[in-house]
XYZ file of C-alpha atoms in Angstrom:
783
model
C -51.134 -11.866 -66.947
C -52.227 -8.941 -69.110
C -55.468 -8.476 -67.134
C -53.587 -8.608 -63.861
C -51.173 -6.014 -65.203
C -54.139 -3.896 -66.261
C -55.509 -4.050 -62.730
C -52.166 -2.935 -61.331
C -51.950 -0.134 -63.889
C -55.446 1.110 -63.033
C -54.690 0.978 -59.324
C -51.353 2.753 -59.854
C -53.019 5.557 -61.798
C -55.654 5.944 -59.114
C -53.044 5.934 -56.391
C -50.948 8.565 -58.153
C -54.036 10.645 -58.888
C -55.388 10.656 -55.356
C -52.017 10.908 -53.640
C -51.213 14.191 -55.404
C -51.918 17.260 -53.335
C -54.825 19.284 -54.639
C -55.503 22.927 -54.094
C -58.458 23.485 -51.849
C -61.305 25.102 -53.653
C -62.418 28.304 -52.009
C -65.899 29.603 -52.602
C -66.094 33.357 -52.753
C -68.051 34.791 -49.872
C -71.304 36.526 -50.564
C -70.042 39.797 -49.079
C -67.885 42.533 -50.579
C -64.526 42.291 -52.326
C -61.473 40.752 -50.751
C -59.910 42.959 -48.126
C -63.072 44.994 -47.557
C -64.148 45.408 -43.935
C -66.446 42.586 -42.919
C -69.794 43.346 -41.368
C -70.452 42.084 -37.837
C -70.906 38.303 -37.725
C -74.464 37.118 -38.285
C -74.637 33.553 -37.043
C -76.911 31.203 -38.954
C -77.452 27.482 -39.355
C -78.706 25.394 -42.259
C -79.450 21.690 -42.619
C -79.264 20.817 -46.308
C -79.769 17.453 -48.025
C -76.661 15.909 -49.616
C -76.919 13.128 -52.205
C -74.369 10.690 -53.586
C -72.604 9.835 -50.299
C -72.020 6.121 -49.778
C -69.260 5.774 -47.195
C -67.152 7.524 -44.571
C -64.723 8.787 -47.228
C -67.582 10.645 -48.950
C -68.667 12.082 -45.629
C -65.140 13.241 -44.804
C -64.697 14.863 -48.227
C -67.942 16.846 -48.096
C -67.295 17.893 -44.523
C -63.749 18.999 -45.319
C -64.875 21.003 -48.344
C -67.530 22.855 -46.336
C -65.177 23.632 -43.464
C -62.694 25.253 -45.858
C -65.241 27.844 -47.000
C -64.507 31.300 -45.504
C -67.300 32.213 -43.114
C -68.182 28.634 -42.181
C -67.834 28.194 -38.418
C -68.504 24.463 -38.354
C -69.884 21.778 -40.640
C -71.088 18.313 -39.720
C -72.016 15.794 -42.400
C -74.177 12.819 -41.471
C -73.896 9.692 -43.600
C -76.978 8.181 -41.970
C -79.296 11.114 -42.697
C -77.566 12.202 -45.929
C -77.435 15.815 -44.844
C -75.016 18.513 -43.772
C -75.502 20.794 -40.784
C -73.571 24.022 -41.347
C -73.129 26.911 -38.930
C -71.895 29.987 -40.739
C -71.625 33.753 -40.809
C -74.486 34.921 -43.021
C -72.598 38.112 -43.742
C -69.636 36.209 -45.198
C -71.147 33.307 -47.120
C -74.547 32.485 -48.584
C -76.443 29.172 -48.485
C -76.213 29.027 -52.295
C -72.417 29.135 -52.031
C -72.534 26.200 -49.619
C -74.546 24.198 -52.145
C -71.984 25.065 -54.845
C -69.189 23.832 -52.578
C -70.827 20.428 -52.128
C -71.462 20.136 -55.859
C -67.858 21.099 -56.599
C -66.778 18.225 -54.360
C -68.699 15.823 -56.601
C -71.943 15.391 -54.668
C -75.455 16.722 -54.926
C -76.975 19.276 -52.583
C -80.025 21.496 -52.376
C -81.415 24.191 -50.136
C -84.118 23.128 -47.676
C -87.645 24.278 -48.381
C -88.305 27.150 -45.924
C -92.038 26.448 -46.068
C -91.589 22.806 -45.081
C -92.116 22.015 -41.403
C -89.866 19.628 -39.485
C -92.690 17.085 -39.468
C -93.126 17.333 -43.245
C -89.374 17.160 -43.820
C -89.114 13.986 -41.772
C -92.020 12.418 -43.653
C -90.360 13.278 -46.990
C -87.132 11.692 -45.797
C -88.999 8.539 -44.781
C -90.572 8.295 -48.244
C -87.203 8.691 -49.948
C -85.674 6.014 -47.715
C -88.521 3.647 -48.552
C -88.010 4.286 -52.278
C -84.276 3.605 -52.056
C -84.866 0.417 -50.077
C -87.332 -0.872 -52.669
C -84.869 -0.134 -55.495
C -82.052 -1.912 -53.666
C -84.286 -4.922 -53.074
C -84.999 -5.252 -56.810
C -81.400 -4.789 -57.883
C -80.010 -7.191 -55.283
C -82.589 -9.835 -56.179
C -82.040 -9.664 -59.932
C -78.233 -9.600 -59.765
C -78.231 -12.427 -57.211
C -80.486 -14.555 -59.404
C -78.320 -13.934 -62.472
C -75.198 -14.804 -60.489
C -76.729 -18.032 -59.150
C -77.874 -19.114 -62.643
C -74.464 -18.272 -64.127
C -72.725 -20.307 -61.453
C -75.060 -23.288 -61.935
C -74.712 -23.224 -65.726
C -70.958 -22.945 -65.489
C -70.803 -26.062 -63.356
C -73.286 -28.056 -65.478
C -72.137 -27.095 -69.000
C -68.551 -25.996 -68.806
C -67.830 -26.911 -72.464
C -70.883 -25.263 -74.033
C -69.431 -22.733 -76.561
C -72.281 -20.249 -76.274
C -72.137 -20.087 -72.471
C -69.485 -17.304 -72.221
C -71.550 -15.071 -74.502
C -74.712 -15.669 -72.472
C -72.815 -14.880 -69.281
C -71.429 -11.735 -70.896
C -74.933 -10.565 -71.796
C -76.358 -11.338 -68.349
C -73.442 -9.773 -66.478
C -73.693 -6.675 -68.668
C -77.214 -6.238 -67.258
C -75.876 -6.556 -63.709
C -73.004 -4.129 -64.314
C -74.992 -1.654 -66.398
C -78.192 -1.639 -64.320
C -77.858 -3.107 -60.833
C -74.289 -1.903 -60.300
C -74.489 1.249 -62.391
C -74.385 3.598 -59.402
C -71.041 2.178 -58.240
C -69.359 2.989 -61.546
C -71.039 6.362 -62.069
C -70.153 7.531 -58.572
C -66.622 6.169 -58.831
C -66.097 8.077 -62.071
C -67.586 11.234 -60.577
C -65.241 10.913 -57.605
C -62.313 10.347 -59.985
C -63.090 13.522 -61.926
C -63.033 15.414 -58.620
C -59.786 13.741 -57.609
C -61.413 11.792 -54.798
C -61.944 8.143 -53.944
C -64.507 6.299 -51.886
C -66.166 2.940 -51.434
C -67.492 3.052 -54.996
C -63.915 3.385 -56.259
C -62.898 0.143 -54.571
C -65.914 -1.796 -55.837
C -65.726 -0.331 -59.323
C -62.012 -1.054 -59.728
C -62.339 -4.577 -58.341
C -65.415 -5.725 -60.258
C -64.545 -3.628 -63.312
C -61.156 -5.285 -63.684
C -62.730 -8.740 -63.300
C -65.436 -7.912 -65.846
C -63.039 -6.451 -68.431
C -60.720 -9.453 -68.056
C -63.676 -11.789 -68.645
C -64.821 -9.799 -71.696
C -61.327 -10.023 -73.207
C -61.194 -13.764 -72.493
C -64.600 -14.215 -74.161
C -63.864 -12.137 -77.253
C -60.272 -13.279 -77.843
C -59.489 -16.502 -75.922
C -56.651 -17.355 -78.316
C -54.727 -14.267 -77.219
C -54.477 -15.758 -73.727
C -53.845 -19.420 -74.656
C -51.036 -18.449 -77.033
C -49.241 -16.917 -74.064
C -49.823 -19.838 -71.711
C -52.538 -18.114 -69.670
C -55.927 -19.801 -69.155
C -58.791 -17.588 -70.387
C -60.777 -18.013 -67.164
C -64.056 -16.130 -66.746
C -65.155 -14.172 -63.674
C -68.693 -13.292 -64.731
C -70.411 -15.160 -61.897
C -67.953 -13.600 -59.421
C -68.825 -10.108 -60.678
C -72.547 -10.921 -60.441
C -72.298 -12.348 -56.940
C -70.011 -9.579 -55.663
C -72.371 -6.851 -56.863
C -75.351 -8.803 -55.512
C -73.735 -9.213 -52.079
C -72.706 -5.566 -51.924
C -76.278 -4.591 -52.795
C -77.649 -6.996 -50.191
C -75.344 -5.379 -47.659
C -76.571 -1.921 -48.679
C -80.157 -3.186 -48.447
C -79.647 -4.586 -44.943
C -77.825 -1.418 -43.996
C -80.671 0.723 -45.340
C -83.266 -1.262 -43.426
C -81.193 -1.156 -40.256
C -80.641 2.581 -40.671
C -84.401 2.948 -40.965
C -84.747 1.264 -37.587
C -82.430 3.839 -36.004
C -85.032 6.541 -36.693
C -87.985 4.489 -35.429
C -88.521 6.776 -32.416
C -88.443 9.865 -34.615
C -90.822 8.221 -37.073
C -93.193 7.369 -34.214
C -93.175 11.002 -33.073
C -94.037 12.219 -36.566
C -96.930 9.791 -36.756
C -98.403 11.206 -33.544
C -99.573 14.251 -35.506
C -103.205 13.695 -36.615
C -104.020 14.562 -40.228
C -107.199 16.485 -39.423
C -108.752 18.461 -36.591
C -112.389 19.053 -35.719
C -112.828 22.818 -35.272
C -115.819 24.919 -34.346
C -116.353 27.737 -36.834
C -119.528 29.775 -37.294
C -121.362 27.439 -34.874
C -120.570 24.436 -37.109
C -118.155 21.532 -36.581
C -115.708 21.166 -39.477
C -112.961 18.614 -40.123
C -109.992 20.546 -41.508
C -106.337 19.621 -42.156
C -104.190 20.243 -39.094
C -102.081 22.635 -41.164
C -105.169 24.860 -41.542
C -105.805 25.221 -37.800
C -105.157 28.777 -36.680
C -104.224 30.195 -33.305
C -107.416 30.887 -31.354
C -109.500 28.225 -33.112
C -111.798 26.149 -30.907
C -110.957 22.468 -31.376
C -113.139 19.553 -30.245
C -111.373 16.441 -28.972
C -113.456 13.287 -28.552
C -112.689 10.130 -26.544
C -109.854 8.042 -27.973
C -108.655 10.736 -30.403
C -105.246 12.307 -30.545
C -105.056 15.965 -29.602
C -104.413 17.699 -32.951
C -102.665 20.888 -31.759
C -101.251 22.498 -28.639
C -103.895 24.338 -26.699
C -105.655 25.243 -23.473
C -108.721 23.360 -22.261
C -111.714 25.691 -22.047
C -114.484 23.151 -21.422
C -114.759 19.499 -20.455
C -112.284 17.174 -18.781
C -110.372 13.999 -19.508
C -107.180 12.052 -18.797
C -104.540 12.387 -21.524
C -101.736 9.923 -22.259
C -98.578 12.026 -22.758
C -96.101 9.129 -22.619
C -94.835 9.452 -26.197
C -93.984 13.121 -25.693
C -92.985 13.502 -22.031
C -92.224 9.910 -21.022
C -94.832 10.129 -18.240
C -96.332 6.637 -18.025
C -99.567 7.560 -16.228
C -102.362 9.536 -17.948
C -102.521 13.169 -16.832
C -105.851 14.679 -15.734
C -106.842 17.705 -17.815
C -109.483 20.219 -16.772
C -110.434 23.757 -17.795
C -107.451 26.101 -17.894
C -104.832 23.367 -18.280
C -102.505 23.002 -21.272
C -102.494 20.012 -23.614
C -99.880 18.953 -26.152
C -100.612 18.138 -29.774
C -100.097 14.455 -30.582
C -101.010 13.162 -27.119
C -103.789 10.581 -26.774
C -107.107 11.515 -25.195
C -108.759 9.055 -22.829
C -112.473 8.457 -22.209
C -113.524 12.056 -21.713
C -114.080 14.832 -24.226
C -113.135 18.482 -24.131
C -112.762 21.651 -26.140
C -109.494 23.489 -26.411
C -108.344 26.812 -27.725
C -105.397 26.403 -30.111
C -102.403 28.274 -28.731
C -99.424 27.173 -30.871
C -99.590 25.616 -34.314
C -97.199 24.603 -37.091
C -93.454 24.912 -36.483
C -94.016 26.480 -33.047
C -95.854 23.463 -31.642
C -94.198 21.301 -29.012
C -94.204 18.205 -31.246
C -92.674 20.064 -34.203
C -90.005 21.588 -31.963
C -89.128 18.168 -30.543
C -88.867 16.669 -34.037
C -86.693 19.569 -35.187
C -84.476 19.213 -32.137
C -84.082 15.479 -32.745
C -83.274 15.999 -36.426
C -80.570 18.478 -35.454
C -79.282 16.176 -32.708
C -79.125 13.152 -34.990
C -77.227 15.196 -37.551
C -74.549 16.100 -35.011
C -71.338 14.272 -34.168
C -69.656 13.148 -31.008
C -66.010 14.212 -30.590
C -65.060 10.529 -30.616
C -65.951 10.507 -34.335
C -62.880 12.622 -35.135
C -60.535 9.618 -35.205
C -62.731 7.734 -37.684
C -62.966 10.871 -39.847
C -59.193 11.228 -40.007
C -58.734 7.580 -40.961
C -61.534 7.705 -43.552
C -59.961 10.703 -45.289
C -56.906 8.659 -46.318
C -58.392 5.173 -46.236
C -59.109 4.550 -49.924
C -55.696 5.673 -51.252
C -54.055 3.449 -48.636
C -56.186 0.471 -49.705
C -55.307 1.051 -53.360
C -51.641 1.056 -52.358
C -52.141 -2.224 -50.503
C -53.863 -3.714 -53.569
C -50.894 -2.735 -55.745
C -48.476 -4.252 -53.219
C -50.602 -7.409 -52.994
C -50.535 -7.921 -56.746
C -46.784 -7.303 -56.884
C -45.975 -9.712 -54.062
C -48.144 -12.487 -55.501
C -46.655 -11.997 -58.950
C -43.099 -12.227 -57.616
C -43.842 -15.146 -55.279
C -45.857 -17.211 -57.809
C -44.830 -16.120 -61.328
C -46.866 -18.907 -62.896
C -50.138 -18.042 -61.143
C -51.152 -14.574 -62.317
C -54.825 -15.272 -61.621
C -54.078 -15.739 -57.921
C -52.416 -12.340 -57.841
C -55.389 -10.905 -59.692
C -57.925 -12.483 -57.299
C -55.996 -11.368 -54.215
C -55.798 -7.753 -55.392
C -59.512 -7.706 -56.192
C -60.315 -9.235 -52.787
C -58.357 -6.480 -51.041
C -60.267 -3.803 -52.945
C -63.634 -5.417 -52.233
C -63.221 -6.234 -48.537
C -61.876 -2.828 -47.539
C -65.109 -0.871 -47.254
C -64.915 2.207 -44.987
C -68.679 2.203 -44.396
C -68.445 0.606 -40.963
C -66.182 3.408 -39.713
C -68.572 6.038 -41.008
C -71.571 4.391 -39.357
C -69.988 3.492 -36.014
C -70.747 6.766 -34.201
C -73.817 8.295 -35.929
C -75.874 5.103 -35.664
C -75.362 4.995 -31.897
C -76.134 8.721 -31.555
C -79.310 8.424 -33.634
C -80.683 5.448 -31.707
C -79.736 6.991 -28.364
C -81.434 10.320 -29.096
C -84.533 8.438 -30.215
C -84.545 6.271 -27.109
C -84.025 9.345 -24.973
C -87.034 11.055 -26.550
C -89.165 8.019 -25.739
C -88.158 8.433 -22.101
C -88.878 12.165 -22.128
C -85.202 13.195 -22.407
C -84.304 15.498 -25.312
C -80.587 15.319 -26.179
C -78.975 18.022 -28.293
C -76.585 15.658 -30.048
C -73.492 13.520 -30.024
C -71.268 16.026 -28.231
C -73.789 16.386 -25.407
C -74.041 12.599 -25.139
C -70.304 12.154 -24.902
C -69.937 14.909 -22.301
C -72.827 13.465 -20.280
C -71.078 10.091 -20.169
C -68.079 11.753 -18.445
C -70.034 13.532 -15.669
C -68.662 13.129 -12.139
C -70.730 15.721 -10.227
C -74.397 16.688 -10.520
C -75.447 20.064 -9.099
C -79.199 20.391 -8.514
C -80.953 23.721 -8.192
C -83.367 23.455 -5.279
C -86.429 25.437 -6.283
C -88.390 23.786 -9.069
C -85.882 20.963 -9.437
C -85.541 19.156 -6.118
C -88.700 20.838 -4.848
C -92.011 21.632 -6.511
C -91.080 25.301 -6.802
C -94.369 26.358 -5.250
C -94.885 26.809 -1.482
C -97.699 24.834 0.119
C -99.214 24.738 3.589
C -97.821 21.772 5.518
C -98.977 22.420 9.115
C -101.772 24.389 10.798
C -101.252 24.614 14.574
C -104.025 26.103 16.730
C -103.638 27.031 20.420
C -106.125 25.033 22.415
C -107.064 28.010 24.598
C -106.631 30.603 21.873
C -109.243 32.792 20.178
C -109.656 30.472 17.130
C -112.180 27.641 17.408
C -110.380 25.128 15.161
C -108.011 24.768 12.189
C -110.623 25.609 9.552
C -111.767 28.724 11.396
C -108.174 29.933 11.713
C -107.472 29.168 8.028
C -110.616 30.966 6.849
C -109.672 34.126 8.727
C -106.047 34.154 7.545
C -106.968 33.323 3.935
C -109.519 36.156 3.954
C -106.720 38.534 4.973
C -104.117 37.118 2.570
C -106.395 37.431 -0.468
C -105.256 41.034 -0.612
C -101.542 40.136 -0.630
C -99.339 39.170 -3.564
C -96.750 37.367 -1.424
C -96.086 33.685 -2.382
C -96.818 32.593 1.210
C -100.161 34.366 1.077
C -100.980 32.609 -2.190
C -100.162 29.237 -0.599
C -102.556 29.891 2.309
C -105.376 31.008 -0.001
C -104.928 27.974 -2.282
C -104.954 25.629 0.711
C -108.131 27.181 2.129
C -109.908 26.956 -1.210
C -108.837 23.347 -1.615
C -110.629 22.654 1.679
C -113.722 24.506 0.322
C -113.644 27.088 3.128
C -115.851 30.168 2.832
C -113.786 33.348 2.751
C -115.021 36.750 3.855
C -114.213 40.275 2.741
C -111.340 41.924 4.590
C -111.601 45.547 5.700
C -108.780 47.956 6.475
C -106.210 45.683 4.812
C -102.610 46.748 5.311
C -99.549 44.981 3.945
C -96.505 45.411 6.226
C -93.362 45.015 4.107
C -91.075 42.310 5.476
C -93.474 41.563 8.314
C -96.903 40.378 7.152
C -100.438 41.696 6.756
C -103.177 43.139 8.945
C -106.959 43.384 8.311
C -110.382 43.205 9.915
C -112.482 40.129 9.065
C -116.008 39.663 10.375
C -115.284 42.250 13.091
C -112.088 40.525 14.284
C -108.689 42.224 14.025
C -106.445 39.642 12.371
C -102.657 39.849 12.171
C -100.688 37.308 10.049
C -96.911 37.553 9.809
C -93.561 36.759 11.308
C -92.421 36.812 14.930
C -91.329 40.441 14.680
C -94.855 41.508 13.710
C -96.247 39.533 16.663
C -93.891 41.297 19.070
C -94.877 44.655 17.610
C -98.534 43.799 18.169
C -97.851 42.625 21.719
C -99.042 39.051 21.058
C -97.390 36.357 23.199
C -96.232 33.510 20.934
C -94.309 31.620 23.639
C -96.978 28.841 23.828
C -96.247 28.127 20.153
C -92.456 27.924 20.598
C -92.075 24.122 20.660
C -94.165 23.482 17.540
C -92.618 26.475 15.801
C -89.089 25.251 16.527
C -89.915 21.806 15.140
C -91.341 23.224 11.918
C -88.477 25.680 11.556
C -85.934 22.866 11.950
C -87.610 21.152 9.005
C -86.924 24.183 6.829
C -90.477 25.513 6.884
C -91.462 29.180 6.917
C -93.735 30.227 9.797
C -96.762 32.495 9.542
C -97.920 33.443 13.055
C -101.554 34.450 13.583
C -103.008 36.770 16.229
C -106.690 37.628 16.656
C -107.663 40.755 18.579
C -104.155 40.971 20.027
C -103.972 37.356 21.240
C -101.823 34.611 19.657
C -104.118 32.106 17.933
C -101.796 29.725 16.096
C -99.135 29.322 13.454
C -99.246 28.154 9.850
C -96.153 26.428 8.406
C -95.461 26.818 4.691
C -92.769 25.007 2.732
C -91.634 24.296 -0.792
C -92.005 20.510 -0.622
C -89.722 18.156 -2.498
C -90.984 16.523 -5.648
C -92.501 13.074 -5.412
C -89.570 11.235 -6.994
C -86.676 13.494 -5.939
C -85.351 11.160 -3.257
C -85.440 8.185 -5.643
C -83.790 10.257 -8.375
C -80.953 11.321 -6.065
C -80.480 7.716 -4.958
C -80.153 6.626 -8.597
C -77.573 9.317 -9.264
C -75.513 8.212 -6.287
C -75.829 4.592 -7.418
C -74.109 5.673 -10.651
C -71.133 6.783 -8.570
C -71.889 10.488 -8.947
C -71.424 13.236 -6.360
C -74.702 15.113 -5.854
C -74.893 18.682 -4.571
C -77.836 21.048 -4.060
C -77.543 24.739 -4.900
C -79.937 27.282 -3.356
C -80.303 30.844 -2.207
C -82.051 29.698 0.987
C -80.481 29.834 4.419
C -78.218 26.995 5.486
C -80.828 25.672 7.912
C -83.638 25.522 5.379
C -81.353 24.089 2.697
C -80.052 21.355 5.003
C -83.616 20.357 5.908
C -84.572 19.932 2.241
C -81.290 18.166 1.468
C -81.795 15.654 4.284
C -85.265 14.841 2.997
C -83.957 14.361 -0.553
C -80.906 12.345 0.507
C -78.348 14.978 -0.555
C -75.189 15.331 1.543
C -73.501 18.315 -0.131
C -75.316 21.672 0.130
C -74.295 25.043 -1.320
C -76.621 27.550 0.397
C -77.100 31.303 0.379
C -76.181 31.688 -3.292
C -77.727 34.583 -5.191
C -79.001 33.863 -8.746
C -76.025 35.633 -10.303
C -73.654 33.544 -8.180
C -74.871 30.143 -9.366
C -72.542 30.072 -12.374
C -69.608 30.885 -10.090
C -70.549 27.975 -7.826
C -70.546 25.623 -10.820
C -67.182 27.021 -11.935
C -65.770 26.365 -8.456
C -66.690 22.692 -8.795
C -65.035 22.580 -12.206
C -61.883 24.149 -10.768
C -61.681 21.136 -8.474
C -61.332 18.915 -11.548
C -64.953 17.799 -11.650
C -67.012 17.269 -14.805
C -70.185 19.056 -13.747
C -73.802 18.713 -14.804
C -76.097 21.528 -13.706
C -79.797 20.725 -13.395
C -82.198 23.671 -13.327
C -85.427 25.024 -14.726
C -83.792 26.523 -17.827
C -84.891 30.119 -17.119
C -83.207 31.844 -14.158
C -80.587 29.080 -14.117
C -79.466 29.773 -17.705
C -76.002 31.177 -16.795
C -75.244 28.169 -14.587
C -76.564 25.777 -17.232
C -74.295 27.373 -19.821
C -71.277 27.312 -17.466
C -71.657 23.613 -16.653
C -70.018 20.917 -18.765
C -73.539 19.576 -19.301
C -76.628 21.728 -18.757
C -79.800 19.782 -17.996
C -83.053 21.759 -18.072
C -86.195 20.595 -16.323
C -89.032 21.196 -18.782
C -92.766 20.922 -18.261
C -93.860 19.211 -21.469
C -95.299 22.423 -22.872
C -92.174 24.532 -22.396
C -89.213 22.972 -24.182
C -86.349 24.916 -22.589
C -83.369 23.985 -24.716
C -81.533 27.208 -25.490
C -79.071 27.092 -22.588
C -79.120 23.337 -21.975
C -77.585 20.254 -23.547
C -80.307 17.929 -22.302
C -83.938 18.737 -21.502
C -86.256 16.653 -19.346
C -89.810 16.902 -20.598
C -91.164 16.147 -17.124
C -90.100 17.419 -13.717
C -88.644 14.164 -12.447
C -85.055 13.787 -11.255
C -85.108 10.115 -12.181
C -84.810 11.351 -15.757
C -81.395 12.872 -14.968
C -80.091 9.475 -13.869
C -81.661 7.867 -16.942
C -80.023 10.408 -19.247
C -76.554 9.933 -17.759
C -76.876 6.142 -17.766
C -78.045 6.252 -21.398
C -75.072 8.447 -22.329
C -72.666 6.007 -20.701
C -74.224 3.042 -22.498
C -74.151 4.941 -25.800
C -70.437 5.673 -25.461
C -69.785 2.035 -24.539
C -71.539 0.826 -27.681
C -69.876 3.551 -29.780
C -66.440 2.370 -28.652
C -67.441 -1.206 -29.475
C -68.504 -0.082 -32.945
C -65.257 1.771 -33.602
C -63.202 -1.121 -32.262
C -64.856 -3.671 -34.526
C -64.805 -1.316 -37.531
C -61.057 -0.880 -37.176
C -60.372 -4.506 -36.258
C -62.419 -5.702 -39.240
C -60.093 -3.876 -41.634
C -56.928 -4.672 -39.680
C -57.747 -8.387 -39.943
C -59.749 -8.500 -43.177
C -57.322 -6.686 -45.483
C -54.274 -8.876 -44.668
C -56.378 -12.051 -45.001
C -57.701 -10.866 -48.361
C -54.129 -10.044 -49.423
C -53.187 -13.673 -48.733
C -51.176 -13.490 -45.530
C -52.553 -16.913 -44.484
C -51.735 -18.631 -47.780
C -48.098 -19.563 -46.975
C -49.148 -21.161 -43.662
C -52.620 -22.621 -44.237
C -53.021 -22.536 -48.000
C -56.047 -20.266 -47.527
C -56.854 -17.490 -49.980
C -59.968 -15.362 -49.593
C -61.989 -15.207 -52.799
C -63.463 -11.885 -53.981
C -66.954 -13.321 -53.457
C -66.301 -14.104 -49.791
C -64.627 -10.708 -49.419
C -67.790 -9.005 -50.668
C -69.906 -10.960 -48.175
C -67.588 -9.984 -45.322
C -67.676 -6.347 -46.410
C -71.470 -6.347 -46.469
C -71.713 -7.800 -42.987
C -69.268 -5.323 -41.424
C -71.639 -2.373 -41.821
C -74.679 -4.403 -40.825
C -72.982 -5.606 -37.653
C -72.140 -2.036 -36.581
C -75.698 -0.803 -37.159
C -77.181 -3.880 -35.453
C -74.991 -3.310 -32.405
C -76.248 0.274 -32.163
C -79.843 -0.896 -32.419
C -79.478 -2.589 -29.052
C -79.924 0.880 -27.563
C -83.477 0.898 -28.872
C -84.622 -1.407 -26.050
C -82.236 -0.076 -23.405
C -83.715 0.534 -19.964
C -82.049 2.112 -16.935
């Protein structure tokens, strides 16, 4: 009875302590005195490690403390990564003040090493996780073994006088070593007027342990008052062991959520073979400098970003861009560090190294994304902030009700109160959203989709309309020759002769159509001649003399000016024009010779990508500055019904806004450069990258390859992530809604069932593991 009363007293003190309002601590800004004019805002961001967090209540407390600091614009604390991402005004608060704020809240924090790259930081985090997992494995094993032996001895030798003292000694090891962190962190939280998971475990097991110690040291005190001096040593051992096993499983599962990120880090080779002073040297990758010549042999990973200057090979870029087929690399082409070379060998000139490399930028982006939160997390944060005081209140009520209902069974009241404290772990709520976000961002990276974070994922799951920029998104973004039509009775002998003459003229022009003709002629290995008397006619075409022939290449207006009759070409020209192609008429010595059709052709997988978007129930529109006729021709080929044509670059954002005004949730897909205003205006901006140009500034999602199928994959992944996130939150809440009343004994009057503290600890351990395991299903998700 006395021990049960002690438990109630402890819980009452804790409840009173944590229920009292506390003044928010305000860290003085790093600027001038209060009331002084503030300098213009200088936006900055820092990701700093935070130690000592064990549950959602810890996360909510650290996050709340940081957000109260003047000058902090936003703070997001990630329980999975044990870090805090803070956006702040550098003129109002310093990073050191942010560290002080976290420490004042009862947790550890440190400034990130500015010299440490994203790759190195991720490797350090992996090592720390491995160390913690190994420590948990030892502690869980030892405490579990002690608990099992104590239980077996108690059953086999219940009357052995020395047994209680042996159990006391063994359990002291479990409490003082294996479970030490629970008590230390609970006390630290108490001194900062906070409560978390450690508080619940420490109060529950601590009360059971102290009761058992009293019963061992002074059993007569209990028997003289009609109370059996029962011992709970094995229960304390098993509870701590099960909690540690749960933390171990949780740690291992959390490690799996970063598997994709870990795989990216491991793509970086440790050394590179460079050519210096005519000698081949193996040097650490960190020592490679811009401009170094690097040798890549068959089967090796490309050590740094660079440009091929000699040799050729096929390179597997799947882990970086998601492109499944090897990409041919020849002189002048770019290669990405970390990609896998095939059977050829080549030399490259290092172009970007260290933090500026594509791989390092992707890792940094993923670390920032995985440290972010989805808006759906807000509900769990609000509940977590008050969860522990509420549970302590329920434990007090549980003890009181049991004591009043069964005055002669104080140990039942004691066990029920402890079970309530043990089963009510807020970890599952804290892990429900970030685990799904972390696995989803990793899975997205494997598919060549870089996701900025939880907010972008949630917004992407709500998209109803996808607006596609035409040039460089639906199409290749580079005009190519599609048709060469030669008049049978004209002055040109055949297609190649006509092409050679026109390409010889167009070599002197900088027009994109001229470049397309020259590239096409060179691809056919045609011999080009020097052009004399070249004249570029603005808005019309070009004129020159080639091999004694007067060649005119341009539009219909230029042909009319030259007096060339293009009527015989009308039928073929009309057909090509109806297909959205641009026509380049050719006249030789004043006579029409033929017409060359040039078009920006659609990408190989655009039609399939559009079909996938429509299969998701999305409206698809194409946005372009082209004429209606040309735009409709491209749209028909790509399978797009809705076309917004004739839009100037500065009007693209307005077009997106018009769709939003109609109540649509809009995703804008563009190349991330001239489409930046439209990308920023859209609810979700999706930038088409090229593998070597990670355009993420104005976008929420970036496709590492120019393939519209990736847009459909990204949206489908976002929808699946939100579905699993909602499942996680549902089960996290339902677990506590059901588990706490059962632990309190609500089933006892009807079924005679009372949940023991040991079973409560097992249930608590499995709640977090189940949430993480559910999120891990995203790891093998496929569209």
